[in-house]
CSV table of N, CA, C and O and ligand atoms in Angstrom, one decimal:
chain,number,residue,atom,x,y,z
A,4,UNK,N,12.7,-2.0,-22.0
A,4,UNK,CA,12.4,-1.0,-21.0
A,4,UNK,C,13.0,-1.4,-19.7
A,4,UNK,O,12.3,-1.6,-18.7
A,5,UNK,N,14.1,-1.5,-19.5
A,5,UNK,CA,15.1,-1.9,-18.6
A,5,UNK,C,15.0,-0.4,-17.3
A,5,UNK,O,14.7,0.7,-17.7
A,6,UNK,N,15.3,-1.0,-15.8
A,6,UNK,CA,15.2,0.2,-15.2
A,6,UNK,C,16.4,0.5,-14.8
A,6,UNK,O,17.2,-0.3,-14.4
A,7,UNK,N,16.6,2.0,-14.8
A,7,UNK,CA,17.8,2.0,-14.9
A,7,UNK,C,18.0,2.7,-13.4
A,7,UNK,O,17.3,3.4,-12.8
A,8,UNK,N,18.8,2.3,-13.2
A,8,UNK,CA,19.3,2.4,-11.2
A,8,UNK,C,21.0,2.6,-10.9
A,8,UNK,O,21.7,2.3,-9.9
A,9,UNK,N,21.3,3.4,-12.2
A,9,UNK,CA,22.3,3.8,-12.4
A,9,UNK,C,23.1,5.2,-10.6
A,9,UNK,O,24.2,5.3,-10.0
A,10,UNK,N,21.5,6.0,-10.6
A,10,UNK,CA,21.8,6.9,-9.7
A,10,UNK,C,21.1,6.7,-8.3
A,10,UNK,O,20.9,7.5,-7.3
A,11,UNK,N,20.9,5.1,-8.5
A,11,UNK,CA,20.8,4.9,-6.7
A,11,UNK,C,21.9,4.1,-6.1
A,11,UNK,O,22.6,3.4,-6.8
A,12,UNK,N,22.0,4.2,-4.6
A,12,UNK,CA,23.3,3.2,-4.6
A,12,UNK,C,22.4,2.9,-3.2
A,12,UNK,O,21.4,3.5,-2.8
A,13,UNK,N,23.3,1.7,-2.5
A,13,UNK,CA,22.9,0.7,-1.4
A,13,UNK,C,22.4,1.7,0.1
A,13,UNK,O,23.2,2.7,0.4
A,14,UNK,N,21.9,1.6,0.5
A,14,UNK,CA,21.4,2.5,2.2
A,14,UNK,C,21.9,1.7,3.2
A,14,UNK,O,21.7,2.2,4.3
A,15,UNK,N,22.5,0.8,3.2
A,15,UNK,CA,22.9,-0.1,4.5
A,15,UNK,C,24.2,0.4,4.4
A,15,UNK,O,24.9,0.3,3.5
A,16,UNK,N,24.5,1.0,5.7
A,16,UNK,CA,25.9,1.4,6.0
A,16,UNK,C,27.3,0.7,6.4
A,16,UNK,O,28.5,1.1,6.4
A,17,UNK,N,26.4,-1.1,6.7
A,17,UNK,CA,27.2,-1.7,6.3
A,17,UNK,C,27.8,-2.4,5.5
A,17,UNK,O,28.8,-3.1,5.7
A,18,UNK,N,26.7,-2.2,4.3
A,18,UNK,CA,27.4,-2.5,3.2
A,18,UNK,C,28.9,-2.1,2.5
A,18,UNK,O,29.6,-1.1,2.8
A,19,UNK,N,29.3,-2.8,1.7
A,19,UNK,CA,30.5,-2.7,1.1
A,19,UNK,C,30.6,-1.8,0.0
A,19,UNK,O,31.5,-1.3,-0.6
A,20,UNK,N,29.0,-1.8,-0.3
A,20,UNK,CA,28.9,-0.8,-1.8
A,20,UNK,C,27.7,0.0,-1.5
A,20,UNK,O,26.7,0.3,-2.2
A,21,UNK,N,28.0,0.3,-0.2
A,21,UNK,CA,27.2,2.0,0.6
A,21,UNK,C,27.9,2.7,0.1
A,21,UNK,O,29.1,2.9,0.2
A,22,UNK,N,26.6,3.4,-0.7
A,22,UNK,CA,27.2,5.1,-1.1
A,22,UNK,C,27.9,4.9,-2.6
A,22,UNK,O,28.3,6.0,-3.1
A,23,UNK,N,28.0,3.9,-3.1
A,23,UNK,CA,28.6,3.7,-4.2
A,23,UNK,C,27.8,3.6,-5.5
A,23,UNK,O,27.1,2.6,-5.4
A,24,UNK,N,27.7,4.2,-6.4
A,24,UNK,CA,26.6,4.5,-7.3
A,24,UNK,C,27.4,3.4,-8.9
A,24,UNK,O,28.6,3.4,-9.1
A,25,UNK,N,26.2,2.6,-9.8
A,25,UNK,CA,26.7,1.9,-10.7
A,25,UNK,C,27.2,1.0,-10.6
A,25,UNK,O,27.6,0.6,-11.7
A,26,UNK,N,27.7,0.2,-9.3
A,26,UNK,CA,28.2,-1.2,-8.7
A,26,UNK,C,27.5,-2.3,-9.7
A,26,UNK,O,28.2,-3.2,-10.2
A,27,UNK,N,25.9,-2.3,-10.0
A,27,UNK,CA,25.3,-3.2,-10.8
A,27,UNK,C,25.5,-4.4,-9.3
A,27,UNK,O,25.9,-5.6,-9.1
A,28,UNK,N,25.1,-3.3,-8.4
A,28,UNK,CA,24.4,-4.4,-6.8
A,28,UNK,C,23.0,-4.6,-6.4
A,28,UNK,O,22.4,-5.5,-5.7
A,29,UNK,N,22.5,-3.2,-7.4
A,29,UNK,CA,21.3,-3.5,-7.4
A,29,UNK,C,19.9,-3.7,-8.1
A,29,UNK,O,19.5,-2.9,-9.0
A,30,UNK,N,19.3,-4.5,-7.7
A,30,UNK,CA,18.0,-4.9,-8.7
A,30,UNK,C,16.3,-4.6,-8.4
A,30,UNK,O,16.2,-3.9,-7.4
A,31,UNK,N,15.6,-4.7,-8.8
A,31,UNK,CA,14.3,-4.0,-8.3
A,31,UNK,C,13.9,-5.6,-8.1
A,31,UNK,O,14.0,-6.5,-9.0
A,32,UNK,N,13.3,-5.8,-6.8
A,32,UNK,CA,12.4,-7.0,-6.1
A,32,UNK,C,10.9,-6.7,-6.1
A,32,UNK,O,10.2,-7.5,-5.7
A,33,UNK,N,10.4,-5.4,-6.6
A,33,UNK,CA,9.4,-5.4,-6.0
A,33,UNK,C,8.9,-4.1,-6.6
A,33,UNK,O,9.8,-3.2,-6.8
A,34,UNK,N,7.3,-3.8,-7.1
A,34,UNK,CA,6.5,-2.5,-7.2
A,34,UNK,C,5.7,-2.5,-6.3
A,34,UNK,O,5.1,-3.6,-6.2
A,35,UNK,N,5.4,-1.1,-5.4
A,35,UNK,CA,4.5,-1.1,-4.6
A,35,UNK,C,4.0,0.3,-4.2
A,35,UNK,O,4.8,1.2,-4.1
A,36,UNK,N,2.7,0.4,-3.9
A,36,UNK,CA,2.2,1.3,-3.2
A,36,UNK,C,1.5,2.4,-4.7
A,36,UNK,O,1.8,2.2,-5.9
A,37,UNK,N,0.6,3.5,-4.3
A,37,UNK,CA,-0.1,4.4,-5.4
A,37,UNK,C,0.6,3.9,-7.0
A,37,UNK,O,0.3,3.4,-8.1
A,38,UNK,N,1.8,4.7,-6.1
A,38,UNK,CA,3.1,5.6,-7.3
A,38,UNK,C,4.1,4.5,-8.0
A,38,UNK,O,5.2,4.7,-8.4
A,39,UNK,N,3.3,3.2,-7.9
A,39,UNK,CA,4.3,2.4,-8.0
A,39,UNK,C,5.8,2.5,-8.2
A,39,UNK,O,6.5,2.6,-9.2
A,40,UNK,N,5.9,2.4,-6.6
A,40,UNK,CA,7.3,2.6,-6.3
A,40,UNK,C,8.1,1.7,-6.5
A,40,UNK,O,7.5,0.7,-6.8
A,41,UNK,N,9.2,1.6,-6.6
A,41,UNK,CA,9.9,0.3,-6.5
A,41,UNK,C,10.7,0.2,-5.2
A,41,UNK,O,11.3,1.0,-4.6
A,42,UNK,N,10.6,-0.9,-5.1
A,42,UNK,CA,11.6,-1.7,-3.7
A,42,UNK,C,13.1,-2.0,-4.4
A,42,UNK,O,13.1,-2.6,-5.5
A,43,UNK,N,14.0,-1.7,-3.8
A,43,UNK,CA,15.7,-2.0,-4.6
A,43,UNK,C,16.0,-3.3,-3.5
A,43,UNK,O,15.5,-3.6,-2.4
A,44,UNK,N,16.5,-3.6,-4.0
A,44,UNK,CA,18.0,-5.4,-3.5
A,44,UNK,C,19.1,-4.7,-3.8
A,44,UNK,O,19.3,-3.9,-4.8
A,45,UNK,N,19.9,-5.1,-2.9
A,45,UNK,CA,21.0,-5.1,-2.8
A,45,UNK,C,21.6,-6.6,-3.0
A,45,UNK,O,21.1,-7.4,-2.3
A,46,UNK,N,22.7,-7.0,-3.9
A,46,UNK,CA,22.6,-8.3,-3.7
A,46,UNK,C,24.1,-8.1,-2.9
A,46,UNK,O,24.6,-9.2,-2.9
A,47,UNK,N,24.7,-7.4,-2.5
A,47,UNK,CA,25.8,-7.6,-1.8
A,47,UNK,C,25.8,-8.0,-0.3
A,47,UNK,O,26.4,-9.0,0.2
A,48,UNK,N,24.8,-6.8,0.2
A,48,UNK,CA,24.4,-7.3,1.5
A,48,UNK,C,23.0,-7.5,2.1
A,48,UNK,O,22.6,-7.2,3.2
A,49,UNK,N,22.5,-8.1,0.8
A,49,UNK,CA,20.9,-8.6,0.8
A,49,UNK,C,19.9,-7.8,1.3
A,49,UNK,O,18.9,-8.3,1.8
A,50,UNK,N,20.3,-5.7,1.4
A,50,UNK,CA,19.0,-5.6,2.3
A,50,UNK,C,18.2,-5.2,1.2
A,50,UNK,O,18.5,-5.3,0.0
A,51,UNK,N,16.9,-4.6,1.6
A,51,UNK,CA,16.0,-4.1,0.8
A,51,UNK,C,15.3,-2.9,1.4
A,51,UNK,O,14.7,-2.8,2.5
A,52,UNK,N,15.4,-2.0,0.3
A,52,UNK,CA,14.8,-0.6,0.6
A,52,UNK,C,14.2,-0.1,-0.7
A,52,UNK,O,14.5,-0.4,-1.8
A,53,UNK,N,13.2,1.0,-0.1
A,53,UNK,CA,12.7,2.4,-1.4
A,53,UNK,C,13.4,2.8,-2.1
A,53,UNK,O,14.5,3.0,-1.7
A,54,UNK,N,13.2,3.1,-3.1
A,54,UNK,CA,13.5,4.5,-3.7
A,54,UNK,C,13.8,5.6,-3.5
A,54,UNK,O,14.5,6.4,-4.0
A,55,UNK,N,12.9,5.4,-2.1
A,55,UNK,CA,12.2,7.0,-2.4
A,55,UNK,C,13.4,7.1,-1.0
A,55,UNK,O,13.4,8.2,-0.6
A,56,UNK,N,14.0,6.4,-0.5
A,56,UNK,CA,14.7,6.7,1.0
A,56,UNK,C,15.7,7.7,1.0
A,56,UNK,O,16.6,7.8,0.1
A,57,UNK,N,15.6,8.4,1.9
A,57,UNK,CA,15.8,9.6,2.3
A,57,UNK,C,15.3,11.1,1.3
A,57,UNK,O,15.7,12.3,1.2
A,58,UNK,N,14.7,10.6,0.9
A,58,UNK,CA,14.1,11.7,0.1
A,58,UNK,C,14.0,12.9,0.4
A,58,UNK,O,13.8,13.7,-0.6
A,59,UNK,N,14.1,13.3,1.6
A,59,UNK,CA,13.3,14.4,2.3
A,59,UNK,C,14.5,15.5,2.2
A,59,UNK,O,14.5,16.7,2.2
A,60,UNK,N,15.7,14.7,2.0
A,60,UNK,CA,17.3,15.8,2.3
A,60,UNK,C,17.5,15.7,0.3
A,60,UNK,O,18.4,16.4,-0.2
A,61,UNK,N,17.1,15.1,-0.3
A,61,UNK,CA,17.4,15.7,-1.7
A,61,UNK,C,16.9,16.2,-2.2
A,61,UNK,O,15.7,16.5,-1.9
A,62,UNK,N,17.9,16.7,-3.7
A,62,UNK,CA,17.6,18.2,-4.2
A,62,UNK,C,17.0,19.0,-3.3
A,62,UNK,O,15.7,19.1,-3.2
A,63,UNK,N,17.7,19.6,-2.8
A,63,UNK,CA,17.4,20.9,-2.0
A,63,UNK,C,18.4,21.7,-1.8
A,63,UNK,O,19.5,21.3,-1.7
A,64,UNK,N,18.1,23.1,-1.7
A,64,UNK,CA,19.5,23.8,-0.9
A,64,UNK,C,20.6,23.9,-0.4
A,64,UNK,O,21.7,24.2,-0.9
A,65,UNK,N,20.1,23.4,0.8
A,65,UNK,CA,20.7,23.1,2.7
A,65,UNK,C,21.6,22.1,2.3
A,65,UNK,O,21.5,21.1,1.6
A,66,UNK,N,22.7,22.6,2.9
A,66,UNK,CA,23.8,21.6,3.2
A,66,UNK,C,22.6,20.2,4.0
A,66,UNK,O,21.4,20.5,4.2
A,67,UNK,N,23.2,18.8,4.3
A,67,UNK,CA,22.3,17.6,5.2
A,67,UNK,C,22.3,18.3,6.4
A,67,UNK,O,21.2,18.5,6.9
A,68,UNK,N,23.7,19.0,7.1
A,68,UNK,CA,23.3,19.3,8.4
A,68,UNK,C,22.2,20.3,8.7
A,68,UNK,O,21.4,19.9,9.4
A,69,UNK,N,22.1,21.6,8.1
A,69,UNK,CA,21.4,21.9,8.0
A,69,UNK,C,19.7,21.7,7.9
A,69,UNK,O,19.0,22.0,8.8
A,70,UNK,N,19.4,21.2,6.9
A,70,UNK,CA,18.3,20.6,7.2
A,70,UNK,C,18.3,19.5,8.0
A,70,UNK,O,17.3,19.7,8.7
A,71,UNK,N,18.8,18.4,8.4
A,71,UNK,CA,18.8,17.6,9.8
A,71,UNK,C,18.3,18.6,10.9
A,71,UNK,O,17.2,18.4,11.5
A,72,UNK,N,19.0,19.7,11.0
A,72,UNK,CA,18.6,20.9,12.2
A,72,UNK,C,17.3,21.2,12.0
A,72,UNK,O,16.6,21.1,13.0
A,73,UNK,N,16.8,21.6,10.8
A,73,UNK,CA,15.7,22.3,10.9
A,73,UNK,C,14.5,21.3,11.2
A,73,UNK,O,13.6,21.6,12.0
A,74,UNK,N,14.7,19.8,10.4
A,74,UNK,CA,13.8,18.8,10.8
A,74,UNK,C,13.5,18.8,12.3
A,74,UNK,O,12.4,18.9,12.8
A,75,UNK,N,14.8,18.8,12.9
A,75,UNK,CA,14.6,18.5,14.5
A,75,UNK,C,14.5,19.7,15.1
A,75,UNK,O,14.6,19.6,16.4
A,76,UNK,N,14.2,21.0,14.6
A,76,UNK,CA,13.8,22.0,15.8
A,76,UNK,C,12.5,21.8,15.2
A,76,UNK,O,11.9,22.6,15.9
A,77,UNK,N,11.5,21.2,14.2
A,77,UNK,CA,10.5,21.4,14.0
A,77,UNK,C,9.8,20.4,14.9
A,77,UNK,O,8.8,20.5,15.7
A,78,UNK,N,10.6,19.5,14.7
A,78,UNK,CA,10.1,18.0,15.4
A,78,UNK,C,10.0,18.3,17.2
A,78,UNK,O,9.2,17.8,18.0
A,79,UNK,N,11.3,19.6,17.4
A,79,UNK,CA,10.8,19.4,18.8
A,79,UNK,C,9.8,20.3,19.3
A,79,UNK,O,9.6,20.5,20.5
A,80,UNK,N,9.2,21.0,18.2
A,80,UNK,CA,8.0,21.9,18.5
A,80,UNK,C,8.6,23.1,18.5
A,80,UNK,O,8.0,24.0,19.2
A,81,UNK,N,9.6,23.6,17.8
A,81,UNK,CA,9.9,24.8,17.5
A,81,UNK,C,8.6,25.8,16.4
A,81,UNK,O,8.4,25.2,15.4
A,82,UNK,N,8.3,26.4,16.6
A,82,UNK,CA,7.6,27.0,15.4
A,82,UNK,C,8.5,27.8,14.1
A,82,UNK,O,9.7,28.2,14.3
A,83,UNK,N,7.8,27.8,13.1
A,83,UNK,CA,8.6,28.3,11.7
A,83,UNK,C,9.6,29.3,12.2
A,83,UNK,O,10.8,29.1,12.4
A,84,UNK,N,8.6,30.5,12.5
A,84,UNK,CA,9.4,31.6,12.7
A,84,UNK,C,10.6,31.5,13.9
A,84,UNK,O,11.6,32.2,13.9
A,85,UNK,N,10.5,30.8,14.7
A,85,UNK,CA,11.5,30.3,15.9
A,85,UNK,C,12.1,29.5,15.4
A,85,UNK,O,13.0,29.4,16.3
A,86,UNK,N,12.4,28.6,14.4
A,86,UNK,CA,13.6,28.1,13.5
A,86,UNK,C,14.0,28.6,12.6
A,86,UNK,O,15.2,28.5,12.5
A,87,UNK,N,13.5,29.1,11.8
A,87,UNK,CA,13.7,30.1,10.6
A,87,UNK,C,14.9,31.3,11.2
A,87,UNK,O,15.9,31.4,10.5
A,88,UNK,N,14.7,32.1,12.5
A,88,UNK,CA,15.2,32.7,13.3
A,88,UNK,C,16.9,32.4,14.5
A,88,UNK,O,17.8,33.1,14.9
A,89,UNK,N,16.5,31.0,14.6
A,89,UNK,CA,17.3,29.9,15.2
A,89,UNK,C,18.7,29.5,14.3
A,89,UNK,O,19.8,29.5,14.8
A,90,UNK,N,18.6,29.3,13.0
A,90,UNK,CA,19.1,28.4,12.2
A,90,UNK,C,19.7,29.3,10.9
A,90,UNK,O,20.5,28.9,10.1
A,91,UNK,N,18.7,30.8,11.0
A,91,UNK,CA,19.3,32.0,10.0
A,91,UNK,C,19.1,31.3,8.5
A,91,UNK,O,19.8,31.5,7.5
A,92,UNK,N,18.0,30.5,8.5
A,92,UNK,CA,17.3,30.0,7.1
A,92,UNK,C,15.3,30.8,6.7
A,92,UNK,O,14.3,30.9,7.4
A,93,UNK,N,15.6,31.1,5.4
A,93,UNK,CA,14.3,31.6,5.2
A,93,UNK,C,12.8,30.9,6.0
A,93,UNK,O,12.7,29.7,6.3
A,94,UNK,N,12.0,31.9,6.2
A,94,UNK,CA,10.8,31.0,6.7
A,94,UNK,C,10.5,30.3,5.7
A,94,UNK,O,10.5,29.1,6.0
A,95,UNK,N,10.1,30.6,4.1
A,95,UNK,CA,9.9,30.0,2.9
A,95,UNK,C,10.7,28.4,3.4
A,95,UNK,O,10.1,27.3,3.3
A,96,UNK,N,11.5,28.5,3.8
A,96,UNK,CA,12.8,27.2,3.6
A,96,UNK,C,12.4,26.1,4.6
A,96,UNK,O,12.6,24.9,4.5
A,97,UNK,N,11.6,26.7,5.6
A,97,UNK,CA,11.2,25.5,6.9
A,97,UNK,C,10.2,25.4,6.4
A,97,UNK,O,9.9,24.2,6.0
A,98,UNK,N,9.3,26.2,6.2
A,98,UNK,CA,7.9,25.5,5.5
A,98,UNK,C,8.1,24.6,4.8
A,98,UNK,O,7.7,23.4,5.0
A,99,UNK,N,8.9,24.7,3.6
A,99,UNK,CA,9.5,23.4,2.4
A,99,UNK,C,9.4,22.3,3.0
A,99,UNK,O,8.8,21.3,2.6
A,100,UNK,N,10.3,22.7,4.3
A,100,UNK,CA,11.1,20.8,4.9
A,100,UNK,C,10.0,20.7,5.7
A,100,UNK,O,9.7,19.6,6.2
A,101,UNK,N,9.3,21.5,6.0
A,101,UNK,CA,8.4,21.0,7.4
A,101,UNK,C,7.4,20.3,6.0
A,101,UNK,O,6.5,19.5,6.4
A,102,UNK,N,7.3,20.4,4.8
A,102,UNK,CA,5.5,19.1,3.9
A,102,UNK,C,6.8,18.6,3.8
A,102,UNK,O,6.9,18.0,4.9
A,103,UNK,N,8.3,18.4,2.9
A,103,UNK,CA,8.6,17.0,2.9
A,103,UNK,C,9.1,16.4,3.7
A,103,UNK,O,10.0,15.6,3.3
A,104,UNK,N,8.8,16.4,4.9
A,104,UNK,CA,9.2,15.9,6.5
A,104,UNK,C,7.6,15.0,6.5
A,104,UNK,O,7.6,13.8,7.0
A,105,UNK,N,6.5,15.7,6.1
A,105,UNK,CA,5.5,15.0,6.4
A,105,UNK,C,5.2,14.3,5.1
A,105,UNK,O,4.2,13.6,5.4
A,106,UNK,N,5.3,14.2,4.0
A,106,UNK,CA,5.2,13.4,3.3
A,106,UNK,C,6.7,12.1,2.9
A,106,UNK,O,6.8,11.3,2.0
A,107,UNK,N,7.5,12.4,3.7
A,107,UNK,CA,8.2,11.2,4.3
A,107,UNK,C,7.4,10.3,5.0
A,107,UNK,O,7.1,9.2,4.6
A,108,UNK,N,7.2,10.9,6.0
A,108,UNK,CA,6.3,10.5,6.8
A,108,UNK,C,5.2,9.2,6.6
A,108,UNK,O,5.0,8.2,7.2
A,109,UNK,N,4.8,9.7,5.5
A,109,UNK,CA,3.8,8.9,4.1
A,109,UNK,C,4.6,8.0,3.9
A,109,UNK,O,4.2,6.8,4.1
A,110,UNK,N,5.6,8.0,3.6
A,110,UNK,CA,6.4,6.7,2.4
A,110,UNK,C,6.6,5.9,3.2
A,110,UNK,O,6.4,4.7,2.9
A,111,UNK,N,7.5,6.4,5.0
A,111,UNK,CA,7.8,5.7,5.9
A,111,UNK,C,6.6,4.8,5.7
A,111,UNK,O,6.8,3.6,5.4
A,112,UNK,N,5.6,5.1,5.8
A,112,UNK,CA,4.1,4.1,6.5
A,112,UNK,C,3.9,3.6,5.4
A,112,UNK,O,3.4,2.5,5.6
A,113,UNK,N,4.0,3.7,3.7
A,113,UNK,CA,3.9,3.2,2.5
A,113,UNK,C,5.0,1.6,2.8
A,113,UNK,O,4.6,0.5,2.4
A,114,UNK,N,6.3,1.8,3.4
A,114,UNK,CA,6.9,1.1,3.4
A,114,UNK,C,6.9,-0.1,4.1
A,114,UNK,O,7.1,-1.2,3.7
A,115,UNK,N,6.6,0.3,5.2
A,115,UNK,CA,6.0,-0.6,6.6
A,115,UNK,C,5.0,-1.4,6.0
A,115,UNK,O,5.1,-2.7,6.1
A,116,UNK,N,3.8,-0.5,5.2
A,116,UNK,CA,2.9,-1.4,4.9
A,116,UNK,C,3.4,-2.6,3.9
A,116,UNK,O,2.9,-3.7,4.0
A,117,UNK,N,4.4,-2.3,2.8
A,117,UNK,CA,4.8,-3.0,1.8
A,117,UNK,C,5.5,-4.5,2.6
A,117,UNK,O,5.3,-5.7,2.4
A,118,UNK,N,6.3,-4.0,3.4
A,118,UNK,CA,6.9,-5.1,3.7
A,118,UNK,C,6.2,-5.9,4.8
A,118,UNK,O,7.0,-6.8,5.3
A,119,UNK,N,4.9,-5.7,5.5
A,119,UNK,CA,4.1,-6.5,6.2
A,119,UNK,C,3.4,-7.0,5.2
A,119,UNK,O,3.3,-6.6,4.1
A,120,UNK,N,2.6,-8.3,5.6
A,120,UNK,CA,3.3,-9.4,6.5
A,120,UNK,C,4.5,-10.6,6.2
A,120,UNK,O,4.9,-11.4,7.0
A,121,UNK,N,4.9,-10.4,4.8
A,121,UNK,CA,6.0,-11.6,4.9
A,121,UNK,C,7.1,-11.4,5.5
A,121,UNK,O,7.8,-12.3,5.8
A,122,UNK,N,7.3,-10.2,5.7
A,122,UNK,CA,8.7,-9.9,6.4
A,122,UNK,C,8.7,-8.6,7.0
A,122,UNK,O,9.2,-7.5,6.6
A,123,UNK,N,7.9,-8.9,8.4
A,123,UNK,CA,8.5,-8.2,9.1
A,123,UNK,C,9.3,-7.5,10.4
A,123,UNK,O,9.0,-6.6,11.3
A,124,UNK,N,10.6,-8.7,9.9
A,124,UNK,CA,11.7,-8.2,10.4
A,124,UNK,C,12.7,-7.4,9.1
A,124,UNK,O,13.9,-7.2,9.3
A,125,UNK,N,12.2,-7.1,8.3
A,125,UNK,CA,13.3,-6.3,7.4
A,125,UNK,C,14.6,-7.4,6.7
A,125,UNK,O,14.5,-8.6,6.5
A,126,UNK,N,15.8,-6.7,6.3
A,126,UNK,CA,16.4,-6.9,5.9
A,126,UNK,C,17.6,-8.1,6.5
A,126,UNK,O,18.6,-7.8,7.2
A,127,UNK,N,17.1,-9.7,6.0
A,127,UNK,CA,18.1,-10.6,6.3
A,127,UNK,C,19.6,-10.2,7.0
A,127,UNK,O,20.4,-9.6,6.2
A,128,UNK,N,20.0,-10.5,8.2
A,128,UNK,CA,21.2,-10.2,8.4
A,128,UNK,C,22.3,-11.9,8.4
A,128,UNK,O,23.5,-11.9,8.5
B,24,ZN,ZN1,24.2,-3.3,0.1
């Protein structure tokens, strides 16, 4: 029962095998939190991250820019119908991003908590 991490690839942008899926760079260091998530390594450029990171922009619709936009007129206190209106995306479609914006939110604080207290400063540079 091997885990297969075939379809995740590295989050550190300056890594050398950012964005590159199947490199066999990465390993799981760690289960944590409810949903036992797992924590990934990178052994190229030793950082460590979720799973679940960036979650909020996959599988979905919206081009990234798009939803980036909608996150940040919500964020700056736009209401639905005033981005929905703004952005010429369904109200159906901001409501979406506006729960997985806040259950990001969750994982963010799931993460924080995982990696307190032995390390937290994050990922060795
Ligand atoms: Zn890396």
């Amino acid at each position: 029962m091997g885990d297969d991490l075939s379809r995740f690839c590295c989050h550190n942008p300056q890594c050398p095998d950012h964005g590159q899926r199947g490199q066999g760079n990465l390993t799981v260091c760690m289960r944590y939190g409810r949903h036992n998530r797992r924590l990934l390594y990178c052994r190229t450029c030793k950082a460590r991250f979720s799973e679940r990171k960036g979650t909020p922009l996959f599988d979905t619709r919206l081009s990234n820019d798009k939803a980036i936009a909608v996150l940040h007129h919500l964020a700056e206190g736009c209401g639905v119908r005033q981005t929905s209106r703004l952005l010429g995306v369904s109200k159906d479609t901001v409501v979406r991003y506006g729960l997985r914006a806040g259950q990001h939110a969750q994982q963010l604080h799931d993460e924080l908590v995982a990696f307190s207290p032995s390390d937290p400063r994050g990922p060795v540079r």
